[in-house]
PDB file of C-alpha atoms in Angstrom:
ATOM      1  CA  MET O   1      77.906 153.947  63.164  1.00 49.00           C
ATOM      2  CA  THR O   2      78.794 150.585  64.621  1.00 53.00           C
ATOM      3  CA  GLN O   3      78.256 149.981  68.636  1.00 55.00           C
ATOM      4  CA  HIS O   4      80.678 147.794  70.569  1.00 52.00           C
ATOM      5  CA  THR O   5      79.558 145.962  73.520  1.00 51.00           C
ATOM      6  CA  GLU O   6      81.543 145.265  76.466  1.00 50.00           C
ATOM      7  CA  PRO O   7      82.231 142.297  77.898  1.00 46.00           C
ATOM      8  CA  LYS O   8      80.559 141.590  80.930  1.00 48.00           C
ATOM      9  CA  ALA O   9      82.172 140.181  84.085  1.00 44.00           C
ATOM     10  CA  PRO O  10      81.321 137.136  84.891  1.00 45.00           C
ATOM     11  CA  THR O  11      78.850 136.894  87.968  1.00 43.00           C
ATOM     12  CA  THR O  12      79.981 133.915  89.657  1.00 40.00           C
ATOM     13  CA  ARG O  13      83.720 132.533  90.008  1.00 48.00           C
ATOM     14  CA  GLN O  14      84.023 129.442  88.847  1.00 54.00           C
ATOM     15  CA  GLY O  15      84.732 126.745  91.278  1.00 56.00           C
ATOM     16  CA  LYS O  16      88.057 125.031  91.927  1.00 69.00           C
ATOM     17  CA  ARG O  17      88.598 121.521  90.581  1.00 75.00           C
ATOM     18  CA  ALA O  18      88.311 118.866  93.645  1.00 73.00           C
ATOM     19  CA  PHE O  19      91.314 117.196  94.441  1.00 79.00           C
ATOM     20  CA  ALA O  20      89.167 113.690  94.483  1.00 80.00           C
ATOM     21  CA  SER O  21      85.668 112.886  92.920  1.00 88.00           C
ATOM     22  CA  PRO O  22      82.812 111.438  95.460  1.00 87.00           C
ATOM     23  CA  GLY O  23      83.112 108.327  93.584  1.00 90.00           C
ATOM     24  CA  MET O  24      86.811 108.118  94.121  1.00 93.00           C
ATOM     25  CA  ILE O  25      86.914 108.719  97.793  1.00 91.00           C
ATOM     26  CA  ARG O  26      83.753 105.915  98.207  1.00 94.00           C
ATOM     27  CA  THR O  27      86.243 103.401  96.312  1.00 94.00           C
ATOM     28  CA  LEU O  28      89.285 104.655  98.596  1.00 95.00           C
ATOM     29  CA  ALA O  29      86.913 103.952 101.721  1.00 95.00           C
ATOM     30  CA  GLY O  30      86.132 100.696 100.952  1.00 95.00           C
ATOM     31  CA  ALA O  31      89.560  99.736 100.096  1.00 96.00           C
ATOM     32  CA  VAL O  32      90.842 101.148 103.494  1.00 96.00           C
ATOM     33  CA  MET O  33      87.663  98.848 105.212  1.00 97.00           C
ATOM     34  CA  ALA O  34      88.823  96.067 103.055  1.00 97.00           C
ATOM     35  CA  VAL O  35      92.602  96.375 104.113  1.00 97.00           C
ATOM     36  CA  GLY O  36      91.538  96.780 107.865  1.00 97.00           C
ATOM     37  CA  VAL O  37      89.501  93.736 108.178  1.00 97.00           C
ATOM     38  CA  VAL O  38      92.263  91.715 106.434  1.00 97.00           C
ATOM     39  CA  ALA O  39      95.180  93.172 108.978  1.00 97.00           C
ATOM     40  CA  GLY O  40      93.068  92.271 111.849  1.00 96.00           C
ATOM     41  CA  ILE O  41      92.203  88.846 111.049  1.00 97.00           C
ATOM     42  CA  SER O  42      95.418  87.957 109.997  1.00 97.00           C
ATOM     43  CA  GLY O  43      97.356  89.652 112.692  1.00 96.00           C
ATOM     44  CA  VAL O  44      95.116  87.759 115.053  1.00 96.00           C
ATOM     45  CA  ALA O  45      95.318  84.442 113.507  1.00 97.00           C
ATOM     46  CA  TYR O  46      99.033  85.095 113.246  1.00 95.00           C
ATOM     47  CA  ASP O  47      99.373  85.361 117.112  1.00 95.00           C
ATOM     48  CA  LEU O  48      96.981  82.492 117.855  1.00 95.00           C
ATOM     49  CA  ASN O  49      99.009  80.223 115.246  1.00 95.00           C
ATOM     50  CA  GLY O  50     101.730  81.035 117.523  1.00 92.00           C
ATOM     51  CA  ALA O  51     100.330  78.757 120.276  1.00 91.00           C
ATOM     52  CA  THR O  52      99.973  75.629 118.538  1.00 93.00           C
ATOM     53  CA  GLN O  53     103.709  76.041 117.469  1.00 90.00           C
ATOM     54  CA  ALA O  54     104.696  75.462 121.028  1.00 88.00           C
ATOM     55  CA  ARG O  55     107.875  73.439 121.455  1.00 88.00           C
ATOM     56  CA  ALA O  56     108.948  74.660 117.880  1.00 90.00           C
ATOM     57  CA  ALA O  57     111.315  77.106 117.022  1.00 88.00           C
ATOM     58  CA  VAL O  58     110.623  80.467 118.090  1.00 91.00           C
ATOM     59  CA  VAL O  59     112.265  83.718 116.710  1.00 91.00           C
ATOM     60  CA  VAL O  60     113.117  86.870 118.741  1.00 93.00           C
ATOM     61  CA  GLY O  61     115.179  89.694 118.443  1.00 91.00           C
ATOM     62  CA  VAL O  62     118.081  90.632 121.335  1.00 88.00           C
ATOM     63  CA  HIS O  63     121.183  92.779 121.522  1.00 83.00           C
ATOM     64  CA  ALA O  64     124.671  92.123 121.942  1.00 75.00           C
ATOM     65  CA  ARG O  65     125.779  93.526 125.580  1.00 72.00           C
ATOM     66  CA  PRO O  66     128.546  96.145 125.147  1.00 65.00           C
ATOM     67  CA  GLY O  67     131.823  94.268 125.960  1.00 55.00           C
ATOM     68  CA  ALA O  68     130.691  91.020 125.527  1.00 54.00           C
ATOM     69  CA  VAL O  69     133.726  88.750 124.323  1.00 44.00           C
ATOM     70  CA  LEU O  70     134.455  86.393 121.834  1.00 38.00           C
ATOM     71  CA  GLN O  71     133.890  83.278 123.802  1.00 46.00           C
ATOM     72  CA  VAL O  72     132.274  82.423 126.933  1.00 40.00           C
ATOM     73  CA  ASP O  73     133.273  78.483 128.106  1.00 44.00           C
ATOM     74  CA  GLY O  74     131.349  77.055 130.525  1.00 46.00           C
ATOM     75  CA  THR O  75     127.817  75.208 131.399  1.00 43.00           C
ATOM     76  CA  THR O  76     124.167  76.206 130.860  1.00 44.00           C
ATOM     77  CA  PRO O  77     121.638  75.403 133.762  1.00 47.00           C
ATOM     78  CA  ILE O  78     120.898  71.987 132.186  1.00 45.00           C
ATOM     79  CA  GLY O  79     124.578  70.885 132.821  1.00 45.00           C
ATOM     80  CA  ALA O  80     125.528  70.349 129.203  1.00 44.00           C
ATOM     81  CA  PRO O  81     129.439  71.717 128.775  1.00 44.00           C
ATOM     82  CA  GLY O  82     130.027  73.969 125.738  1.00 45.00           C
ATOM     83  CA  SER O  83     130.636  77.510 124.735  1.00 43.00           C
ATOM     84  CA  VAL O  84     128.748  80.794 123.403  1.00 50.00           C
ATOM     85  CA  LEU O  85     130.147  82.240 120.540  1.00 48.00           C
ATOM     86  CA  VAL O  86     129.029  86.049 120.864  1.00 45.00           C
ATOM     87  CA  LYS O  87     130.858  88.588 119.078  1.00 45.00           C
ATOM     88  CA  ASP O  88     133.828  88.835 116.709  1.00 44.00           C
ATOM     89  CA  GLY O  89     135.520  92.558 117.510  1.00 46.00           C
ATOM     90  CA  ALA O  90     137.472  92.150 114.646  1.00 45.00           C
ATOM     91  CA  GLU O  91     134.776  92.119 112.194  1.00 49.00           C
ATOM     92  CA  PRO O  92     131.628  94.238 113.983  1.00 46.00           C
ATOM     93  CA  THR O  93     129.536  94.110 110.791  1.00 47.00           C
ATOM     94  CA  ALA O  94     129.956  90.158 110.072  1.00 47.00           C
ATOM     95  CA  PRO O  95     127.104  87.790 110.886  1.00 46.00           C
ATOM     96  CA  PHE O  96     127.787  85.467 113.609  1.00 49.00           C
ATOM     97  CA  GLY O  97     126.224  82.464 115.387  1.00 51.00           C
ATOM     98  CA  LEU O  98     125.011  81.216 119.126  1.00 55.00           C
ATOM     99  CA  THR O  99     126.055  78.186 120.265  1.00 55.00           C
ATOM    100  CA  ILE O 100     123.819  76.844 122.924  1.00 49.00           C
ATOM    101  CA  PRO O 101     125.911  74.722 125.638  1.00 48.00           C
ATOM    102  CA  GLY O 102     125.065  71.305 124.644  1.00 44.00           C
ATOM    103  CA  ILE O 103     122.720  72.242 122.059  1.00 44.00           C
ATOM    104  CA  PRO O 104     123.245  71.345 118.473  1.00 45.00           C
ATOM    105  CA  ALA O 105     123.955  74.293 116.185  1.00 47.00           C
ATOM    106  CA  ASP O 106     124.271  73.222 112.983  1.00 43.00           C
ATOM    107  CA  THR O 107     121.949  74.920 111.045  1.00 42.00           C
ATOM    108  CA  GLY O 108     119.327  76.330 113.857  1.00 43.00           C
ATOM    109  CA  THR O 109     116.582  74.881 111.764  1.00 47.00           C
ATOM    110  CA  SER O 110     116.467  71.042 113.267  1.00 50.00           C
ATOM    111  CA  PRO O 111     114.483  70.294 116.621  1.00 52.00           C
ATOM    112  CA  GLY O 112     116.689  71.077 119.367  1.00 53.00           C
ATOM    113  CA  ALA O 113     119.000  73.894 117.806  1.00 58.00           C
ATOM    114  CA  SER O 114     119.251  77.263 118.353  1.00 65.00           C
ATOM    115  CA  SER O 115     121.425  80.173 116.524  1.00 68.00           C
ATOM    116  CA  LEU O 116     121.970  83.905 116.721  1.00 68.00           C
ATOM    117  CA  GLU O 117     122.613  85.599 113.578  1.00 68.00           C
ATOM    118  CA  GLY O 118     122.462  89.434 112.705  1.00 60.00           C
ATOM    119  CA  HIS O 119     125.185  92.280 112.311  1.00 55.00           C
ATOM    120  CA  GLY O 120     126.530  94.378 114.816  1.00 56.00           C
ATOM    121  CA  ASP O 121     124.549  94.803 118.252  1.00 62.00           C
ATOM    122  CA  THR O 122     120.780  93.821 116.930  1.00 73.00           C
ATOM    123  CA  LEU O 123     120.457  90.035 116.539  1.00 79.00           C
ATOM    124  CA  THR O 124     117.833  87.501 115.818  1.00 84.00           C
ATOM    125  CA  LEU O 125     117.796  84.485 118.022  1.00 85.00           C
ATOM    126  CA  HIS O 126     116.247  81.148 116.737  1.00 84.00           C
ATOM    127  CA  SER O 127     115.597  78.990 119.596  1.00 86.00           C
ATOM    128  CA  TRP O 128     113.692  75.465 119.658  1.00 85.00           C
ATOM    129  CA  ASP O 129     111.876  73.729 122.212  1.00 87.00           C
ATOM    130  CA  SER O 130     109.802  76.854 122.835  1.00 90.00           C
ATOM    131  CA  THR O 131     106.367  77.866 125.155  1.00 94.00           C
ATOM    132  CA  VAL O 132     103.054  78.783 124.407  1.00 96.00           C
ATOM    133  CA  PRO O 133     103.819  82.131 126.173  1.00 96.00           C
ATOM    134  CA  GLU O 134     106.952  82.819 124.420  1.00 96.00           C
ATOM    135  CA  GLN O 135     105.506  82.218 120.916  1.00 96.00           C
ATOM    136  CA  LEU O 136     102.112  84.460 121.613  1.00 96.00           C
ATOM    137  CA  LEU O 137     104.476  87.135 123.180  1.00 96.00           C
ATOM    138  CA  SER O 138     106.829  87.055 120.040  1.00 95.00           C
ATOM    139  CA  ARG O 139     104.055  87.793 117.540  1.00 95.00           C
ATOM    140  CA  GLY O 140     101.876  89.736 120.180  1.00 96.00           C
ATOM    141  CA  GLY O 141     102.797  93.225 118.317  1.00 95.00           C
ATOM    142  CA  PHE O 142     101.146  92.172 115.102  1.00 96.00           C
ATOM    143  CA  ALA O 143      97.954  91.109 116.635  1.00 97.00           C
ATOM    144  CA  VAL O 144      97.846  94.160 118.189  1.00 97.00           C
ATOM    145  CA  VAL O 145      98.580  96.353 115.358  1.00 97.00           C
ATOM    146  CA  GLY O 146      96.291  94.322 113.086  1.00 97.00           C
ATOM    147  CA  LEU O 147      93.375  94.870 115.732  1.00 97.00           C
ATOM    148  CA  CYS O 148      94.296  98.574 115.742  1.00 97.00           C
ATOM    149  CA  MET O 149      94.203  99.177 111.927  1.00 97.00           C
ATOM    150  CA  GLY O 150      90.975  97.462 111.965  1.00 97.00           C
ATOM    151  CA  VAL O 151      89.289  99.447 114.190  1.00 97.00           C
ATOM    152  CA  GLY O 152      91.119 102.463 112.474  1.00 97.00           C
ATOM    153  CA  ALA O 153      89.558 101.706 109.139  1.00 97.00           C
ATOM    154  CA  ALA O 154      86.344 101.432 110.437  1.00 97.00           C
ATOM    155  CA  TRP O 155      86.799 104.813 111.621  1.00 97.00           C
ATOM    156  CA  LEU O 156      88.583 106.361 108.896  1.00 96.00           C
ATOM    157  CA  ARG O 157      86.119 104.987 106.400  1.00 96.00           C
ATOM    158  CA  ARG O 158      83.135 106.873 108.318  1.00 96.00           C
ATOM    159  CA  VAL O 159      85.223 110.212 107.751  1.00 95.00           C
ATOM    160  CA  LEU O 160      85.685 109.423 104.135  1.00 95.00           C
ATOM    161  CA  ILE O 161      81.993 108.668 103.230  1.00 95.00           C
ATOM    162  CA  SER O 162      81.074 111.994 105.441  1.00 94.00           C
ATOM    163  CA  ILE O 163      83.240 114.008 102.924  1.00 93.00           C
ATOM    164  CA  ALA O 164      82.087 111.953  99.797  1.00 93.00           C
ATOM    165  CA  GLU O 165      78.524 112.962 100.919  1.00 91.00           C
ATOM    166  CA  GLY O 166      79.624 116.898 101.324  1.00 89.00           C
ATOM    167  CA  ARG O 167      79.396 116.734 105.003  1.00 90.00           C
ATOM    168  CA  PRO O 168      82.993 116.359 106.462  1.00 88.00           C
ATOM    169  CA  PHE O 169      82.634 118.343 109.255  1.00 89.00           C
ATOM    170  CA  GLN O 170      79.395 116.376 110.458  1.00 88.00           C
ATOM    171  CA  SER O 171      79.275 115.286 114.247  1.00 85.00           C
ATOM    172  CA  GLY O 172      82.187 112.555 115.225  1.00 91.00           C
ATOM    173  CA  ASN O 173      84.345 113.227 112.640  1.00 94.00           C
ATOM    174  CA  ALA O 174      87.037 114.901 114.902  1.00 94.00           C
ATOM    175  CA  ALA O 175      86.584 112.323 117.601  1.00 95.00           C
ATOM    176  CA  ARG O 176      87.287 109.853 115.035  1.00 96.00           C
ATOM    177  CA  ILE O 177      90.373 111.309 113.833  1.00 96.00           C
ATOM    178  CA  ALA O 178      92.011 111.667 117.271  1.00 96.00           C
ATOM    179  CA  GLY O 179      91.133 108.183 117.905  1.00 96.00           C
ATOM    180  CA  ILE O 180      93.287 106.975 114.767  1.00 97.00           C
ATOM    181  CA  GLY O 181      95.942 108.795 116.295  1.00 96.00           C
ATOM    182  CA  GLY O 182      95.404 107.010 119.471  1.00 96.00           C
ATOM    183  CA  LEU O 183      95.148 103.809 117.576  1.00 97.00           C
ATOM    184  CA  VAL O 184      98.560 104.697 115.987  1.00 96.00           C
ATOM    185  CA  ALA O 185     100.135 105.389 119.152  1.00 96.00           C
ATOM    186  CA  LEU O 186      98.719 101.952 120.655  1.00 97.00           C
ATOM    187  CA  GLY O 187      99.876  99.829 117.951  1.00 96.00           C
ATOM    188  CA  SER O 188     103.161 101.501 117.703  1.00 96.00           C
ATOM    189  CA  LEU O 189     103.965 101.071 121.380  1.00 96.00           C
ATOM    190  CA  ALA O 190     102.861  97.348 121.363  1.00 96.00           C
ATOM    191  CA  ASN O 191     104.811  96.395 118.615  1.00 95.00           C
ATOM    192  CA  ASP O 192     108.115  97.463 120.104  1.00 95.00           C
ATOM    193  CA  ILE O 193     107.116  96.501 123.800  1.00 96.00           C
ATOM    194  CA  ILE O 194     105.228  92.950 123.554  1.00 97.00           C
ATOM    195  CA  PRO O 195     107.847  91.304 121.721  1.00 96.00           C
ATOM    196  CA  VAL O 196     110.751  92.150 124.208  1.00 96.00           C
ATOM    197  CA  PHE O 197     108.529  90.185 126.913  1.00 96.00           C
ATOM    198  CA  GLY O 198     108.929  87.154 124.626  1.00 96.00           C
ATOM    199  CA  SER O 199     112.663  87.777 124.289  1.00 95.00           C
ATOM    200  CA  ASN O 200     112.989  87.718 127.485  1.00 95.00           C
ATOM    201  CA  LEU O 201     111.131  84.548 128.252  1.00 95.00           C
ATOM    202  CA  VAL O 202     113.500  82.938 125.824  1.00 92.00           C
ATOM    203  CA  LEU O 203     116.616  84.098 127.201  1.00 90.00           C
ATOM    204  CA  GLN O 204     115.429  82.882 130.406  1.00 91.00           C
ATOM    205  CA  ARG O 205     114.745  79.718 129.279  1.00 89.00           C
ATOM    206  CA  LEU O 206     118.102  79.313 127.861  1.00 84.00           C
ATOM    207  CA  GLY O 207     120.316  80.647 131.189  1.00 82.00           C
ATOM    208  CA  LEU O 208     121.059  83.733 129.287  1.00 81.00           C
ATOM    209  CA  THR O 209     120.022  86.235 131.779  1.00 82.00           C
ATOM    210  CA  GLY O 210     121.885  88.978 134.553  1.00 79.00           C
ATOM    211  CA  ALA O 211     124.524  90.868 133.861  1.00 76.00           C
ATOM    212  CA  SER O 212     127.234  88.069 132.892  1.00 71.00           C
ATOM    213  CA  SER O 213     124.829  87.176 130.245  1.00 76.00           C
ATOM    214  CA  PRO O 214     126.717  88.230 126.584  1.00 73.00           C
ATOM    215  CA  VAL O 215     122.968  89.156 125.044  1.00 80.00           C
ATOM    216  CA  PHE O 216     119.860  90.791 126.182  1.00 88.00           C
ATOM    217  CA  ALA O 217     116.475  92.183 125.386  1.00 92.00           C
ATOM    218  CA  GLU O 218     115.445  95.877 125.702  1.00 91.00           C
ATOM    219  CA  VAL O 219     112.845  98.274 124.289  1.00 91.00           C
ATOM    220  CA  ALA O 220     113.615 100.096 121.454  1.00 88.00           C
ATOM    221  CA  LEU O 221     110.908 102.945 120.639  1.00 88.00           C
ATOM    222  CA  SER O 222     110.038 103.234 116.744  1.00 87.00           C
ATOM    223  CA  LEU O 223     109.482 106.822 116.402  1.00 87.00           C
ATOM    224  CA  GLY O 224     108.493 106.998 112.988  1.00 87.00           C
ATOM    225  CA  PRO O 225     105.073 105.963 113.547  1.00 88.00           C
ATOM    226  CA  LEU O 226     104.460 108.484 116.634  1.00 90.00           C
ATOM    227  CA  LEU O 227     105.427 110.926 114.726  1.00 91.00           C
ATOM    228  CA  ALA O 228     102.205 111.018 112.896  1.00 93.00           C
ATOM    229  CA  VAL O 229     100.301 111.054 116.200  1.00 94.00           C
ATOM    230  CA  PRO O 230     100.535 115.064 116.318  1.00 94.00           C
ATOM    231  CA  PHE O 231      99.443 115.522 113.044  1.00 94.00           C
ATOM    232  CA  LEU O 232      96.523 113.700 113.467  1.00 94.00           C
ATOM    233  CA  LEU O 233      95.504 115.372 116.849  1.00 94.00           C
ATOM    234  CA  ALA O 234      96.234 118.460 115.027  1.00 95.00           C
ATOM    235  CA  LEU O 235      94.032 117.736 112.267  1.00 94.00           C
ATOM    236  CA  ALA O 236      91.181 116.393 114.625  1.00 94.00           C
ATOM    237  CA  GLU O 237      91.407 119.619 116.023  1.00 93.00           C
ATOM    238  CA  ALA O 238      90.519 121.827 112.804  1.00 93.00           C
ATOM    239  CA  PHE O 239      87.895 119.259 111.970  1.00 91.00           C
ATOM    240  CA  ARG O 240      86.353 120.168 115.682  1.00 91.00           C
ATOM    241  CA  ARG O 241      86.713 123.728 115.093  1.00 90.00           C
ATOM    242  CA  GLY O 242      85.346 123.185 111.592  1.00 88.00           C
ATOM    243  CA  ALA O 243      82.455 121.509 113.395  1.00 85.00           C
ATOM    244  CA  GLU O 244      81.621 124.467 115.230  1.00 85.00           C
ATOM    245  CA  LEU O 245      81.857 127.210 112.522  1.00 86.00           C
ATOM    246  CA  ALA O 246      79.305 124.762 110.589  1.00 77.00           C
ATOM    247  CA  LYS O 247      76.816 124.855 113.633  1.00 79.00           C
ATOM    248  CA  GLU O 248      77.388 129.056 113.614  1.00 77.00           C
ATOM    249  CA  VAL O 249      76.719 129.528 110.245  1.00 72.00           C
ATOM    250  CA  GLU O 250      73.776 127.203 110.296  1.00 65.00           C
ATOM    251  CA  GLY O 251      72.423 129.412 113.082  1.00 61.00           C
ATOM    252  CA  LEU O 252      72.714 132.331 110.952  1.00 63.00           C
ATOM    253  CA  VAL O 253      70.785 131.339 108.108  1.00 56.00           C
TER     254      VAL O 253
END
């Protein structure tokens, strides 16, 4: 008589495969930190280098004023006759140039030259004879973004290291993630707002301010980076709640 042994059901359930190994997470943490250090140093260095470029060309963003005419005859505060080429209504998408009265406008790349380039209403103004504040403000967004990336990388590295060690809900991680969300908002807003101050300084120097000016500078917020802020805050709250649950479990053991 043959006996058949029934197979035993496994007493433990096999764990699911991890999305990333501890070694991979540590490598990622190191890469994040390296990128943050480079971004922080290069952003500040780029801005400070602008201060050494005073009297040379400065590049700022401006907009064509709605209803601007094709050509405005007159003079600038420096008293030199000339005209300002603003916008060709027949070709709204064609690039065009700006000639500051009395200033050469052949290429915009030689000392004393200024030019306005772009499509539609979003334009880039190249102007020589810049000042230190113009240079610093036109590049200031890069400095703030770089510093935010440096600090954020340090916080993110701490979070990743704790995950690699199997302690994702350790104390401080929720605050770090919330702080990264704040840095994203700060960097995005700074990158949108600070250069506009530089643009207005350049326009003021060129005599292109006021309602009669065919060009102007204004803040245009980039919503893309700001959309990440609510997600990071929700993730921070999840980590905070996870830390509370972990403490409750420890208290029951």
